Amino acid sequence: MRQLLYIFLVLGFVGLIGYWSYSTDNPTSMPRAAQEDKEPDFFIRDAFITEYDVNGALASTLESDEISHFPHNDTTLLKQPDLWTFEEDRQPWHTTADNGRILPDGETVELIDNVVMIQQDGNGQSEQRVDTDFLTVYSGEDYADTDAPVRITNEPGVTTAVGMRAFYKRDFIQLKSKVNSIYENK
Amino acid sequence: LPSDREQPIHITSNDADADNAKGIVIYRGDVVVTQGTTKMTGDVVTLIYSADRKLKQMIAKGNNKERAFYQEELEGDKGIVKAWGETIDYSMQTDTVELIKQARLIQNGDTFTGDRIEYNQLTEIINAQSDRNKPGGNRVQMIIQPDQTK
């Protein structure tokens, strides 16, 4: 009889383990789990990231109030991204925005709201400035693209247009439509 | 007008390419350039800058439907000079406007046509040429209106 009780206890225990493991693998209606999927798997606050090129020269620095990676769609969100990109024998570009998103390919970066790109001249003065509300940077192919309105300030003129593609390494900008320039002819 | 040179230059077009490394901006599609009373239109207008970002030259090209066009008010109420050409080359450095191919210029009621016409903005001197190498080239023609009809 004692053995029978003992067997029941063991079976019960095994059954309990079994049920417990079954339930964790197959959440039936577990809203809490679904919610957890949308949580970031890592985030960095007050991030400062420095990147060097293959020759050890400074390539870029990225500051952001918060960087969060979301596994469910493999995107990374950035708050207040502040990016400096450096290029040999060229003045650096300083790019800021309210928000940013790095897409799963890791090379495409969407900058959203109050996007400002400034290239300084040798004396730290703004030489070229691009203002827009949305910009996609294809860093793997060295160009940035938008279909949103843009404003380009480039001494001695100011140009507005709708849509732009900027090949920033070649200093070549294509304006897609509705181009309007004013040059102060000093 | 000479005072035009101090005015801002205003340009509108369908699209544009800016090659800052070479100091060239190309405007395309219904391009209109205005600077004070001076106006230039074309299908494609190219702006060329010096190294220190000063505007040196503007080249307007027409298309098969419409030639490039240039117009400017003359000083002292002498009316407006109007000019057409397949290409108009406006040099800010020499203050000259060169009309190339199917060139036509009207000033003070007088009309000049030829293969190439050069107009000096400061002196208002007009130099018209025909393309001698081209058989049957457009010989220079001038229609000078008698003074009383002006």
PDB file of C-alpha atoms in Angstrom, chain A residues 9-161:
ATOM      1  CA  LEU A   9       3.308  10.680  -5.351  1.00  0.00           C
ATOM      2  CA  VAL A  10       6.021  10.168  -7.948  1.00  0.00           C
ATOM      3  CA  LEU A  11       3.520  10.119 -10.799  1.00  0.00           C
ATOM      4  CA  GLY A  12       1.803  13.183  -9.457  1.00  0.00           C
ATOM      5  CA  PHE A  13       5.125  14.955  -9.181  1.00  0.00           C
ATOM      6  CA  VAL A  14       6.096  13.945 -12.732  1.00  0.00           C
ATOM      7  CA  GLY A  15       2.698  15.032 -14.007  1.00  0.00           C
ATOM      8  CA  LEU A  16       3.102  18.392 -12.278  1.00  0.00           C
ATOM      9  CA  ILE A  17       6.515  18.921 -13.886  1.00  0.00           C
ATOM     10  CA  GLY A  18       5.084  17.851 -17.216  1.00  0.00           C
ATOM     11  CA  TYR A  19       2.150  20.250 -16.990  1.00  0.00           C
ATOM     12  CA  TRP A  20       4.369  23.085 -15.899  1.00  0.00           C
ATOM     13  CA  SER A  21       6.770  22.613 -18.797  1.00  0.00           C
ATOM     14  CA  TYR A  22       3.869  22.140 -21.234  1.00  0.00           C
ATOM     15  CA  SER A  23       2.214  25.347 -20.182  1.00  0.00           C
ATOM     16  CA  THR A  24       5.299  27.511 -20.549  1.00  0.00           C
ATOM     17  CA  ASP A  25       5.908  26.262 -24.116  1.00  0.00           C
ATOM     18  CA  ASN A  26       2.379  26.722 -25.263  1.00  0.00           C
ATOM     19  CA  PRO A  27       0.954  29.850 -23.789  1.00  0.00           C
ATOM     20  CA  THR A  28      -2.749  29.621 -24.577  1.00  0.00           C
ATOM     21  CA  SER A  29      -4.272  33.055 -24.088  1.00  0.00           C
ATOM     22  CA  MET A  30      -1.423  34.688 -22.330  1.00  0.00           C
ATOM     23  CA  PRO A  31      -1.675  38.517 -23.149  1.00  0.00           C
ATOM     24  CA  ARG A  32       1.285  39.122 -20.919  1.00  0.00           C
ATOM     25  CA  ALA A  33       3.510  37.002 -23.231  1.00  0.00           C
ATOM     26  CA  ALA A  34       2.268  38.715 -26.370  1.00  0.00           C
ATOM     27  CA  GLN A  35       3.083  42.017 -24.708  1.00  0.00           C
ATOM     28  CA  GLU A  36       6.538  40.788 -23.818  1.00  0.00           C
ATOM     29  CA  ASP A  37       7.271  40.085 -27.530  1.00  0.00           C
ATOM     30  CA  LYS A  38       7.074  43.846 -28.270  1.00  0.00           C
ATOM     31  CA  GLU A  39       9.524  44.765 -25.523  1.00  0.00           C
ATOM     32  CA  PRO A  40      13.109  45.694 -26.455  1.00  0.00           C
ATOM     33  CA  ASP A  41      15.651  43.007 -25.783  1.00  0.00           C
ATOM     34  CA  PHE A  42      18.254  45.644 -25.014  1.00  0.00           C
ATOM     35  CA  PHE A  43      18.376  49.410 -24.605  1.00  0.00           C
ATOM     36  CA  ILE A  44      21.120  51.935 -23.922  1.00  0.00           C
ATOM     37  CA  ARG A  45      20.538  55.278 -22.226  1.00  0.00           C
ATOM     38  CA  ASP A  46      22.716  58.309 -22.970  1.00  0.00           C
ATOM     39  CA  ALA A  47      24.491  56.278 -25.591  1.00  0.00           C
ATOM     40  CA  PHE A  48      27.750  57.389 -27.159  1.00  0.00           C
ATOM     41  CA  ILE A  49      29.028  55.152 -29.934  1.00  0.00           C
ATOM     42  CA  THR A  50      32.293  55.739 -31.792  1.00  0.00           C
ATOM     43  CA  GLU A  51      33.108  53.997 -35.062  1.00  0.00           C
ATOM     44  CA  TYR A  52      36.526  53.757 -36.707  1.00  0.00           C
ATOM     45  CA  ASP A  53      37.263  52.781 -40.287  1.00  0.00           C
ATOM     46  CA  VAL A  54      39.533  49.930 -41.384  1.00  0.00           C
ATOM     47  CA  ASN A  55      42.560  52.220 -41.131  1.00  0.00           C
ATOM     48  CA  GLY A  56      41.693  53.252 -37.605  1.00  0.00           C
ATOM     49  CA  ALA A  57      40.549  56.722 -38.558  1.00  0.00           C
ATOM     50  CA  LEU A  58      37.472  58.124 -36.856  1.00  0.00           C
ATOM     51  CA  ALA A  59      34.484  57.383 -39.128  1.00  0.00           C
ATOM     52  CA  SER A  60      31.511  58.488 -37.037  1.00  0.00           C
ATOM     53  CA  THR A  61      30.209  59.224 -33.563  1.00  0.00           C
ATOM     54  CA  LEU A  62      26.590  58.673 -32.579  1.00  0.00           C
ATOM     55  CA  GLU A  63      24.980  60.088 -29.475  1.00  0.00           C
ATOM     56  CA  SER A  64      21.411  59.339 -28.489  1.00  0.00           C
ATOM     57  CA  ASP A  65      19.254  59.779 -25.409  1.00  0.00           C
ATOM     58  CA  GLU A  66      18.068  56.208 -25.802  1.00  0.00           C
ATOM     59  CA  ILE A  67      18.722  53.355 -28.208  1.00  0.00           C
ATOM     60  CA  SER A  68      16.355  50.380 -28.054  1.00  0.00           C
ATOM     61  CA  HIS A  69      16.446  47.201 -30.127  1.00  0.00           C
ATOM     62  CA  PHE A  70      13.159  45.348 -30.761  1.00  0.00           C
ATOM     63  CA  PRO A  71      13.570  41.663 -31.624  1.00  0.00           C
ATOM     64  CA  HIS A  72      10.033  41.224 -32.990  1.00  0.00           C
ATOM     65  CA  ASN A  73      10.850  43.312 -36.075  1.00  0.00           C
ATOM     66  CA  ASP A  74      14.626  43.565 -35.617  1.00  0.00           C
ATOM     67  CA  THR A  75      14.590  47.375 -35.683  1.00  0.00           C
ATOM     68  CA  THR A  76      16.460  49.767 -33.451  1.00  0.00           C
ATOM     69  CA  LEU A  77      14.872  53.041 -32.340  1.00  0.00           C
ATOM     70  CA  LEU A  78      16.905  56.093 -31.442  1.00  0.00           C
ATOM     71  CA  LYS A  79      15.772  59.131 -29.456  1.00  0.00           C
ATOM     72  CA  GLN A  80      17.391  62.476 -30.370  1.00  0.00           C
ATOM     73  CA  PRO A  81      20.105  60.896 -32.567  1.00  0.00           C
ATOM     74  CA  ASP A  82      23.134  63.164 -32.996  1.00  0.00           C
ATOM     75  CA  LEU A  83      25.482  61.824 -35.649  1.00  0.00           C
ATOM     76  CA  TRP A  84      28.884  63.106 -36.829  1.00  0.00           C
ATOM     77  CA  THR A  85      30.271  61.476 -39.980  1.00  0.00           C
ATOM     78  CA  PHE A  86      33.883  62.071 -40.935  1.00  0.00           C
ATOM     79  CA  GLU A  87      35.424  61.676 -44.352  1.00  0.00           C
ATOM     80  CA  GLU A  88      39.054  61.951 -45.385  1.00  0.00           C
ATOM     81  CA  ASP A  89      39.913  65.425 -46.887  1.00  0.00           C
ATOM     82  CA  ARG A  90      36.318  66.580 -46.518  1.00  0.00           C
ATOM     83  CA  GLN A  91      34.521  68.580 -43.866  1.00  0.00           C
ATOM     84  CA  PRO A  92      32.410  66.440 -41.499  1.00  0.00           C
ATOM     85  CA  TRP A  93      28.622  66.228 -41.668  1.00  0.00           C
ATOM     86  CA  HIS A  94      26.634  66.779 -38.460  1.00  0.00           C
ATOM     87  CA  THR A  95      23.141  65.238 -38.555  1.00  0.00           C
ATOM     88  CA  THR A  96      20.450  65.512 -35.876  1.00  0.00           C
ATOM     89  CA  ALA A  97      16.771  64.538 -35.665  1.00  0.00           C
ATOM     90  CA  ASP A  98      14.049  64.000 -33.100  1.00  0.00           C
ATOM     91  CA  ASN A  99      13.894  60.272 -33.793  1.00  0.00           C
ATOM     92  CA  GLY A 100      15.684  57.622 -35.778  1.00  0.00           C
ATOM     93  CA  ARG A 101      15.127  54.032 -36.776  1.00  0.00           C
ATOM     94  CA  ILE A 102      17.778  51.540 -37.937  1.00  0.00           C
ATOM     95  CA  LEU A 103      16.176  48.957 -40.182  1.00  0.00           C
ATOM     96  CA  PRO A 104      16.940  45.199 -39.971  1.00  0.00           C
ATOM     97  CA  ASP A 105      19.652  45.411 -42.661  1.00  0.00           C
ATOM     98  CA  GLY A 106      21.663  47.502 -40.202  1.00  0.00           C
ATOM     99  CA  GLU A 107      22.651  49.946 -42.958  1.00  0.00           C
ATOM    100  CA  THR A 108      19.439  51.842 -43.608  1.00  0.00           C
ATOM    101  CA  VAL A 109      18.655  54.577 -41.106  1.00  0.00           C
ATOM    102  CA  GLU A 110      15.403  56.560 -41.119  1.00  0.00           C
ATOM    103  CA  LEU A 111      15.613  59.987 -39.510  1.00  0.00           C
ATOM    104  CA  ILE A 112      12.248  61.414 -38.482  1.00  0.00           C
ATOM    105  CA  ASP A 113      11.155  64.986 -37.531  1.00  0.00           C
ATOM    106  CA  ASN A 114      13.373  68.049 -37.462  1.00  0.00           C
ATOM    107  CA  VAL A 115      16.080  66.427 -39.488  1.00  0.00           C
ATOM    108  CA  VAL A 116      19.054  68.800 -39.871  1.00  0.00           C
ATOM    109  CA  MET A 117      22.249  67.965 -41.788  1.00  0.00           C
ATOM    110  CA  ILE A 118      25.047  70.531 -41.564  1.00  0.00           C
ATOM    111  CA  GLN A 119      28.406  70.432 -43.286  1.00  0.00           C
ATOM    112  CA  GLN A 120      30.795  72.962 -41.826  1.00  0.00           C
ATOM    113  CA  ASP A 121      33.543  74.817 -43.647  1.00  0.00           C
ATOM    114  CA  GLY A 122      37.110  74.878 -42.433  1.00  0.00           C
ATOM    115  CA  ASN A 123      36.351  77.541 -39.799  1.00  0.00           C
ATOM    116  CA  GLY A 124      33.447  75.703 -38.202  1.00  0.00           C
ATOM    117  CA  GLN A 125      30.892  77.886 -39.963  1.00  0.00           C
ATOM    118  CA  SER A 126      27.868  76.208 -41.539  1.00  0.00           C
ATOM    119  CA  GLU A 127      28.665  75.820 -45.234  1.00  0.00           C
ATOM    120  CA  GLN A 128      25.823  73.580 -46.273  1.00  0.00           C
ATOM    121  CA  ARG A 129      22.655  72.849 -44.373  1.00  0.00           C
ATOM    122  CA  VAL A 130      19.739  70.567 -45.267  1.00  0.00           C
ATOM    123  CA  ASP A 131      16.441  70.738 -43.363  1.00  0.00           C
ATOM    124  CA  THR A 132      13.643  68.212 -43.827  1.00  0.00           C
ATOM    125  CA  ASP A 133      11.181  66.165 -41.816  1.00  0.00           C
ATOM    126  CA  PHE A 134      12.067  62.712 -43.044  1.00  0.00           C
ATOM    127  CA  LEU A 135      15.284  61.309 -44.452  1.00  0.00           C
ATOM    128  CA  THR A 136      16.437  57.794 -45.219  1.00  0.00           C
ATOM    129  CA  VAL A 137      20.189  57.312 -45.096  1.00  0.00           C
ATOM    130  CA  TYR A 138      21.480  54.328 -47.084  1.00  0.00           C
ATOM    131  CA  SER A 139      24.904  54.258 -45.488  1.00  0.00           C
ATOM    132  CA  GLY A 140      25.893  51.141 -47.417  1.00  0.00           C
ATOM    133  CA  GLU A 141      25.424  53.047 -50.700  1.00  0.00           C
ATOM    134  CA  ASP A 142      26.537  56.474 -49.441  1.00  0.00           C
ATOM    135  CA  TYR A 143      23.396  58.425 -50.202  1.00  0.00           C
ATOM    136  CA  ALA A 144      20.399  59.879 -48.389  1.00  0.00           C
ATOM    137  CA  ASP A 145      16.953  60.148 -49.912  1.00  0.00           C
ATOM    138  CA  THR A 146      13.597  61.741 -49.155  1.00  0.00           C
ATOM    139  CA  ASP A 147      10.319  62.546 -50.913  1.00  0.00           C
ATOM    140  CA  ALA A 148       9.494  65.165 -48.295  1.00  0.00           C
ATOM    141  CA  PRO A 149       9.999  68.927 -48.759  1.00  0.00           C
ATOM    142  CA  VAL A 150      13.600  70.030 -48.206  1.00  0.00           C
ATOM    143  CA  ARG A 151      15.342  73.330 -47.638  1.00  0.00           C
ATOM    144  CA  ILE A 152      19.022  73.619 -48.599  1.00  0.00           C
ATOM    145  CA  THR A 153      21.048  76.561 -47.394  1.00  0.00           C
ATOM    146  CA  ASN A 154      24.277  76.762 -49.277  1.00  0.00           C
ATOM    147  CA  GLU A 155      25.982  80.149 -49.443  1.00  0.00           C
ATOM    148  CA  PRO A 156      25.123  82.305 -51.343  1.00  0.00           C
ATOM    149  CA  GLY A 157      21.732  80.752 -51.902  1.00  0.00           C
ATOM    150  CA  VAL A 158      18.730  79.025 -50.365  1.00  0.00           C
ATOM    151  CA  THR A 159      16.852  76.364 -52.315  1.00  0.00           C
ATOM    152  CA  THR A 160      13.600  74.612 -51.490  1.00  0.00           C
ATOM    153  CA  ALA A 161      12.261  71.581 -53.321  1.00  0.00           C
TER     154      ALA A 161
END
